[in-house]
Amino acid sequence: MIRVILAEDQTMIRGALASLLSLEPDIDVVGEAATGDEAVAVAAVTRPDVALLDIEMPGKDGITAAGEIRREVPECHVMILTTFARPGYLRRAMEAGASAFLVKDSPARELAAAIRRVLSGERVIDPGLAAAALSAGPNPLSPREREVLSAAVDGSTINDIAARLHLSEGTVRNYLSSAIQKTSARNRMEAVQKAQDQGWL
């Protein structure tokens, strides 16, 4: 049996996925989680073959959880299943060690097939998203620029961001200025929006 855990914050979708996969003769859903933190904890306890993760979840997002699960349970294959077909998400998921990236509007029958393919050592990526990721190019933002831009999402002041990240105000301004330039934005909120749209944050 292929032992699978599911992490999805929407209870109805998580239940539907569990029911769907339970119909497969060779798949056993051994754990469920509603947050990224829960997903890491459930994976550590159940040691599944496959962890199927959503991206947008409370606490840790699915990509962060993917990296932690790969470190905690290296034999577990991580699959990302998301509504958000953003090229930057795909690149970040692959960097975190994910073996598959599928969008939720894929036909249901493809999910079980993808789980089997991943377990046999294949990478499974939504073809449309793979093409979009190639044409979009790499994330132009450095890790520090992403961190500072992420801290600006809620409209925090330069002073607040500097205090939160233990940086000087001048350093924060420099990182924000660089991020604005790299995203071809007019201001930091537009830079945040553009970076989120691409899945860079």
PDB file of C-alpha atoms in Angstrom:
ATOM      1  CA  MET A   1       0.000   0.000   0.000  1.00  0.00           C
ATOM      2  CA  ILE A   2       1.081   3.578  -0.748  1.00  0.00           C
ATOM      3  CA  ARG A   3       0.781   5.528   2.512  1.00  0.00           C
ATOM      4  CA  VAL A   4      -0.362   9.132   1.918  1.00  0.00           C
ATOM      5  CA  ILE A   5      -0.994  12.167   4.115  1.00  0.00           C
ATOM      6  CA  LEU A   6      -3.094  15.166   3.021  1.00  0.00           C
ATOM      7  CA  ALA A   7      -2.605  18.792   4.090  1.00  0.00           C
ATOM      8  CA  GLU A   8      -5.401  21.157   3.031  1.00  0.00           C
ATOM      9  CA  ASP A   9      -7.006  23.872   5.137  1.00  0.00           C
ATOM     10  CA  GLN A  10     -10.449  23.596   3.514  1.00  0.00           C
ATOM     11  CA  THR A  11     -12.153  20.721   5.309  1.00  0.00           C
ATOM     12  CA  MET A  12     -14.534  19.860   2.463  1.00  0.00           C
ATOM     13  CA  ILE A  13     -11.758  19.646  -0.136  1.00  0.00           C
ATOM     14  CA  ARG A  14      -9.543  17.630   2.215  1.00  0.00           C
ATOM     15  CA  GLY A  15     -12.404  15.201   2.886  1.00  0.00           C
ATOM     16  CA  ALA A  16     -13.175  14.870  -0.827  1.00  0.00           C
ATOM     17  CA  LEU A  17      -9.530  14.134  -1.637  1.00  0.00           C
ATOM     18  CA  ALA A  18      -9.326  11.555   1.157  1.00  0.00           C
ATOM     19  CA  SER A  19     -12.504   9.842  -0.081  1.00  0.00           C
ATOM     20  CA  LEU A  20     -11.301   9.893  -3.676  1.00  0.00           C
ATOM     21  CA  LEU A  21      -7.910   8.388  -2.845  1.00  0.00           C
ATOM     22  CA  SER A  22      -9.434   5.789  -0.512  1.00  0.00           C
ATOM     23  CA  LEU A  23     -11.247   4.318  -3.522  1.00  0.00           C
ATOM     24  CA  GLU A  24      -7.875   3.304  -4.973  1.00  0.00           C
ATOM     25  CA  PRO A  25      -6.922  -0.290  -4.080  1.00  0.00           C
ATOM     26  CA  ASP A  26      -3.258   0.540  -3.478  1.00  0.00           C
ATOM     27  CA  ILE A  27      -3.519   3.899  -1.636  1.00  0.00           C
ATOM     28  CA  ASP A  28      -4.098   4.368   2.098  1.00  0.00           C
ATOM     29  CA  VAL A  29      -4.648   7.872   3.558  1.00  0.00           C
ATOM     30  CA  VAL A  30      -2.862   7.590   6.907  1.00  0.00           C
ATOM     31  CA  GLY A  31      -3.082  11.205   8.096  1.00  0.00           C
ATOM     32  CA  GLU A  32      -4.656  14.601   7.489  1.00  0.00           C
ATOM     33  CA  ALA A  33      -3.678  18.151   8.413  1.00  0.00           C
ATOM     34  CA  ALA A  34      -5.233  21.612   8.118  1.00  0.00           C
ATOM     35  CA  THR A  35      -2.022  23.663   8.439  1.00  0.00           C
ATOM     36  CA  GLY A  36       1.589  23.454   7.337  1.00  0.00           C
ATOM     37  CA  ASP A  37       2.740  22.977  10.942  1.00  0.00           C
ATOM     38  CA  GLU A  38       0.304  20.061  11.387  1.00  0.00           C
ATOM     39  CA  ALA A  39       1.503  18.530   8.106  1.00  0.00           C
ATOM     40  CA  VAL A  40       5.104  18.430   9.352  1.00  0.00           C
ATOM     41  CA  ALA A  41       4.001  16.904  12.680  1.00  0.00           C
ATOM     42  CA  VAL A  42       1.727  14.303  11.017  1.00  0.00           C
ATOM     43  CA  ALA A  43       4.489  13.337   8.574  1.00  0.00           C
ATOM     44  CA  ALA A  44       6.975  12.876  11.424  1.00  0.00           C
ATOM     45  CA  VAL A  45       4.571  10.510  13.225  1.00  0.00           C
ATOM     46  CA  THR A  46       3.143   8.533  10.275  1.00  0.00           C
ATOM     47  CA  ARG A  47       6.294   8.412   8.057  1.00  0.00           C
ATOM     48  CA  PRO A  48       4.224   8.366   4.834  1.00  0.00           C
ATOM     49  CA  ASP A  49       5.407   7.472   1.335  1.00  0.00           C
ATOM     50  CA  VAL A  50       3.763  10.606  -0.091  1.00  0.00           C
ATOM     51  CA  ALA A  51       2.703  13.950   1.412  1.00  0.00           C
ATOM     52  CA  LEU A  52       0.127  15.843  -0.652  1.00  0.00           C
ATOM     53  CA  LEU A  53       0.253  19.527   0.321  1.00  0.00           C
ATOM     54  CA  ASP A  54      -1.723  22.640  -0.530  1.00  0.00           C
ATOM     55  CA  ILE A  55       0.309  25.882  -0.711  1.00  0.00           C
ATOM     56  CA  GLU A  56      -1.987  28.440   0.916  1.00  0.00           C
ATOM     57  CA  MET A  57      -2.471  27.253   4.505  1.00  0.00           C
ATOM     58  CA  PRO A  58      -2.438  28.947   7.923  1.00  0.00           C
ATOM     59  CA  GLY A  59       0.929  29.024   9.696  1.00  0.00           C
ATOM     60  CA  LYS A  60       3.612  27.493   7.516  1.00  0.00           C
ATOM     61  CA  ASP A  61       2.682  27.469   3.819  1.00  0.00           C
ATOM     62  CA  GLY A  62       2.888  24.231   1.845  1.00  0.00           C
ATOM     63  CA  ILE A  63       6.264  25.064   0.293  1.00  0.00           C
ATOM     64  CA  THR A  64       7.885  25.734   3.677  1.00  0.00           C
ATOM     65  CA  ALA A  65       6.258  22.558   5.049  1.00  0.00           C
ATOM     66  CA  ALA A  66       7.547  20.613   2.023  1.00  0.00           C
ATOM     67  CA  GLY A  67      11.139  21.526   2.840  1.00  0.00           C
ATOM     68  CA  GLU A  68      10.715  20.580   6.500  1.00  0.00           C
ATOM     69  CA  ILE A  69       9.053  17.251   5.683  1.00  0.00           C
ATOM     70  CA  ARG A  70      11.877  16.396   3.275  1.00  0.00           C
ATOM     71  CA  ARG A  71      14.399  17.068   6.062  1.00  0.00           C
ATOM     72  CA  GLU A  72      12.406  15.214   8.763  1.00  0.00           C
ATOM     73  CA  VAL A  73      11.240  12.287   6.619  1.00  0.00           C
ATOM     74  CA  PRO A  74      13.697  12.068   3.692  1.00  0.00           C
ATOM     75  CA  GLU A  75      12.047   8.948   2.278  1.00  0.00           C
ATOM     76  CA  CYS A  76       8.736  10.821   1.851  1.00  0.00           C
ATOM     77  CA  HIS A  77       7.902  12.186  -1.603  1.00  0.00           C
ATOM     78  CA  VAL A  78       6.198  15.594  -1.481  1.00  0.00           C
ATOM     79  CA  MET A  79       3.515  16.614  -3.973  1.00  0.00           C
ATOM     80  CA  ILE A  80       2.089  20.133  -4.203  1.00  0.00           C
ATOM     81  CA  LEU A  81      -1.573  20.419  -5.190  1.00  0.00           C
ATOM     82  CA  THR A  82      -2.731  24.015  -5.506  1.00  0.00           C
ATOM     83  CA  THR A  83      -5.258  26.420  -6.975  1.00  0.00           C
ATOM     84  CA  PHE A  84      -2.492  28.941  -7.620  1.00  0.00           C
ATOM     85  CA  ALA A  85      -0.702  28.178 -10.888  1.00  0.00           C
ATOM     86  CA  ARG A  86       2.099  30.711 -10.355  1.00  0.00           C
ATOM     87  CA  PRO A  87       5.487  30.065 -11.982  1.00  0.00           C
ATOM     88  CA  GLY A  88       7.407  31.263  -8.917  1.00  0.00           C
ATOM     89  CA  TYR A  89       5.575  28.742  -6.716  1.00  0.00           C
ATOM     90  CA  LEU A  90       6.707  25.913  -8.988  1.00  0.00           C
ATOM     91  CA  ARG A  91      10.361  26.963  -8.794  1.00  0.00           C
ATOM     92  CA  ARG A  92      10.216  27.391  -5.008  1.00  0.00           C
ATOM     93  CA  ALA A  93       8.465  24.030  -4.580  1.00  0.00           C
ATOM     94  CA  MET A  94      11.129  22.242  -6.633  1.00  0.00           C
ATOM     95  CA  GLU A  95      13.873  23.985  -4.626  1.00  0.00           C
ATOM     96  CA  ALA A  96      12.156  22.731  -1.440  1.00  0.00           C
ATOM     97  CA  GLY A  97      12.367  19.160  -2.728  1.00  0.00           C
ATOM     98  CA  ALA A  98       8.854  18.595  -4.106  1.00  0.00           C
ATOM     99  CA  SER A  99       8.522  15.752  -6.622  1.00  0.00           C
ATOM    100  CA  ALA A 100       5.264  16.965  -8.167  1.00  0.00           C
ATOM    101  CA  PHE A 101       3.308  20.152  -8.732  1.00  0.00           C
ATOM    102  CA  LEU A 102      -0.315  19.830  -9.859  1.00  0.00           C
ATOM    103  CA  VAL A 103      -3.128  22.346 -10.088  1.00  0.00           C
ATOM    104  CA  LYS A 104      -6.497  21.514  -8.534  1.00  0.00           C
ATOM    105  CA  ASP A 105      -8.421  21.764 -11.794  1.00  0.00           C
ATOM    106  CA  SER A 106      -6.584  18.675 -13.116  1.00  0.00           C
ATOM    107  CA  PRO A 107      -8.870  15.650 -13.719  1.00  0.00           C
ATOM    108  CA  ALA A 108      -9.346  13.652 -10.508  1.00  0.00           C
ATOM    109  CA  ARG A 109      -8.164  10.383 -12.055  1.00  0.00           C
ATOM    110  CA  GLU A 110      -4.758  11.961 -12.719  1.00  0.00           C
ATOM    111  CA  LEU A 111      -4.044  12.427  -9.012  1.00  0.00           C
ATOM    112  CA  ALA A 112      -3.766   8.732  -8.115  1.00  0.00           C
ATOM    113  CA  ALA A 113      -1.739   8.115 -11.281  1.00  0.00           C
ATOM    114  CA  ALA A 114       0.576  10.992 -10.333  1.00  0.00           C
ATOM    115  CA  ILE A 115       1.080   9.528  -6.839  1.00  0.00           C
ATOM    116  CA  ARG A 116       2.149   6.203  -8.367  1.00  0.00           C
ATOM    117  CA  ARG A 117       4.474   7.933 -10.837  1.00  0.00           C
ATOM    118  CA  VAL A 118       6.125   9.978  -8.077  1.00  0.00           C
ATOM    119  CA  LEU A 119       6.651   6.847  -5.991  1.00  0.00           C
ATOM    120  CA  SER A 120       8.385   5.205  -8.953  1.00  0.00           C
ATOM    121  CA  GLY A 121      10.856   8.094  -9.070  1.00  0.00           C
ATOM    122  CA  GLU A 122       9.298  10.411 -11.674  1.00  0.00           C
ATOM    123  CA  ARG A 123       8.753  14.157 -11.374  1.00  0.00           C
ATOM    124  CA  VAL A 124       5.200  15.149 -12.268  1.00  0.00           C
ATOM    125  CA  ILE A 125       4.575  18.777 -13.212  1.00  0.00           C
ATOM    126  CA  ASP A 126       1.481  20.375 -14.714  1.00  0.00           C
ATOM    127  CA  PRO A 127       2.556  20.962 -18.362  1.00  0.00           C
ATOM    128  CA  GLY A 128       0.998  24.426 -18.676  1.00  0.00           C
ATOM    129  CA  LEU A 129       2.658  25.594 -15.491  1.00  0.00           C
ATOM    130  CA  ALA A 130       6.026  24.160 -16.538  1.00  0.00           C
ATOM    131  CA  ALA A 131       5.856  26.167 -19.777  1.00  0.00           C
ATOM    132  CA  ALA A 132       4.870  29.322 -17.880  1.00  0.00           C
ATOM    133  CA  ALA A 133       7.744  28.858 -15.421  1.00  0.00           C
ATOM    134  CA  LEU A 134      10.249  28.523 -18.246  1.00  0.00           C
ATOM    135  CA  SER A 135       9.005  31.659 -19.975  1.00  0.00           C
ATOM    136  CA  ALA A 136       8.863  33.635 -16.716  1.00  0.00           C
ATOM    137  CA  GLY A 137      12.519  33.012 -15.922  1.00  0.00           C
ATOM    138  CA  PRO A 138      14.044  32.754 -12.450  1.00  0.00           C
ATOM    139  CA  ASN A 139      13.004  34.752  -9.413  1.00  0.00           C
ATOM    140  CA  PRO A 140      15.016  38.004  -9.656  1.00  0.00           C
ATOM    141  CA  LEU A 141      14.699  38.749  -5.928  1.00  0.00           C
ATOM    142  CA  SER A 142      17.437  37.762  -3.500  1.00  0.00           C
ATOM    143  CA  PRO A 143      16.421  35.904  -0.303  1.00  0.00           C
ATOM    144  CA  ARG A 144      16.908  39.125   1.718  1.00  0.00           C
ATOM    145  CA  GLU A 145      14.820  41.178  -0.757  1.00  0.00           C
ATOM    146  CA  ARG A 146      12.057  38.568  -0.514  1.00  0.00           C
ATOM    147  CA  GLU A 147      12.209  38.691   3.281  1.00  0.00           C
ATOM    148  CA  VAL A 148      11.967  42.493   3.388  1.00  0.00           C
ATOM    149  CA  LEU A 149       9.227  42.611   0.738  1.00  0.00           C
ATOM    150  CA  SER A 150       7.266  39.926   2.620  1.00  0.00           C
ATOM    151  CA  ALA A 151       7.509  42.050   5.762  1.00  0.00           C
ATOM    152  CA  ALA A 152       6.028  44.965   3.784  1.00  0.00           C
ATOM    153  CA  VAL A 153       2.915  42.987   2.739  1.00  0.00           C
ATOM    154  CA  ASP A 154       0.794  44.362   5.595  1.00  0.00           C
ATOM    155  CA  GLY A 155       1.788  47.989   4.920  1.00  0.00           C
ATOM    156  CA  SER A 156       4.325  48.134   7.782  1.00  0.00           C
ATOM    157  CA  THR A 157       6.501  51.236   8.001  1.00  0.00           C
ATOM    158  CA  ILE A 158      10.238  51.163   7.273  1.00  0.00           C
ATOM    159  CA  ASN A 159      10.824  51.505  11.011  1.00  0.00           C
ATOM    160  CA  ASP A 160       8.552  48.524  11.814  1.00  0.00           C
ATOM    161  CA  ILE A 161      10.191  46.326   9.172  1.00  0.00           C
ATOM    162  CA  ALA A 162      13.670  47.279  10.384  1.00  0.00           C
ATOM    163  CA  ALA A 163      12.762  46.424  14.002  1.00  0.00           C
ATOM    164  CA  ARG A 164      11.121  43.126  13.047  1.00  0.00           C
ATOM    165  CA  LEU A 165      14.041  41.951  10.877  1.00  0.00           C
ATOM    166  CA  HIS A 166      16.802  43.456  13.064  1.00  0.00           C
ATOM    167  CA  LEU A 167      18.100  45.626  10.224  1.00  0.00           C
ATOM    168  CA  SER A 168      18.852  49.338   9.979  1.00  0.00           C
ATOM    169  CA  GLU A 169      16.230  51.555   8.334  1.00  0.00           C
ATOM    170  CA  GLY A 170      18.739  52.417   5.597  1.00  0.00           C
ATOM    171  CA  THR A 171      19.291  48.726   4.818  1.00  0.00           C
ATOM    172  CA  VAL A 172      15.534  48.137   4.608  1.00  0.00           C
ATOM    173  CA  ARG A 173      15.185  51.099   2.235  1.00  0.00           C
ATOM    174  CA  ASN A 174      17.980  49.713   0.040  1.00  0.00           C
ATOM    175  CA  TYR A 175      16.393  46.240  -0.170  1.00  0.00           C
ATOM    176  CA  LEU A 176      12.960  47.700  -0.928  1.00  0.00           C
ATOM    177  CA  SER A 177      14.400  50.017  -3.571  1.00  0.00           C
ATOM    178  CA  SER A 178      16.183  47.097  -5.221  1.00  0.00           C
ATOM    179  CA  ALA A 179      13.009  44.943  -5.130  1.00  0.00           C
ATOM    180  CA  ILE A 180      10.945  47.776  -6.637  1.00  0.00           C
ATOM    181  CA  GLN A 181      13.474  48.134  -9.449  1.00  0.00           C
ATOM    182  CA  LYS A 182      13.684  44.377 -10.136  1.00  0.00           C
ATOM    183  CA  THR A 183       9.896  44.013 -10.309  1.00  0.00           C
ATOM    184  CA  SER A 184       9.520  47.156 -12.471  1.00  0.00           C
ATOM    185  CA  ALA A 185       7.095  48.547  -9.892  1.00  0.00           C
ATOM    186  CA  ARG A 186       6.329  52.168  -9.007  1.00  0.00           C
ATOM    187  CA  ASN A 187       6.299  51.636  -5.236  1.00  0.00           C
ATOM    188  CA  ARG A 188       6.720  48.912  -2.652  1.00  0.00           C
ATOM    189  CA  MET A 189       3.048  47.871  -2.515  1.00  0.00           C
ATOM    190  CA  GLU A 190       3.029  47.398  -6.290  1.00  0.00           C
ATOM    191  CA  ALA A 191       6.285  45.435  -5.940  1.00  0.00           C
ATOM    192  CA  VAL A 192       4.607  43.237  -3.310  1.00  0.00           C
ATOM    193  CA  GLN A 193       1.620  42.641  -5.611  1.00  0.00           C
ATOM    194  CA  LYS A 194       3.771  41.795  -8.633  1.00  0.00           C
ATOM    195  CA  ALA A 195       5.969  39.451  -6.590  1.00  0.00           C
ATOM    196  CA  GLN A 196       2.899  37.693  -5.132  1.00  0.00           C
ATOM    197  CA  ASP A 197       1.317  37.338  -8.576  1.00  0.00           C
ATOM    198  CA  GLN A 198       4.460  35.572  -9.791  1.00  0.00           C
ATOM    199  CA  GLY A 199       4.705  33.393  -6.666  1.00  0.00           C
ATOM    200  CA  TRP A 200       8.077  34.888  -5.712  1.00  0.00           C
ATOM    201  CA  LEU A 201       7.049  35.541  -2.077  1.00  0.00           C
TER     202      LEU A 201
END
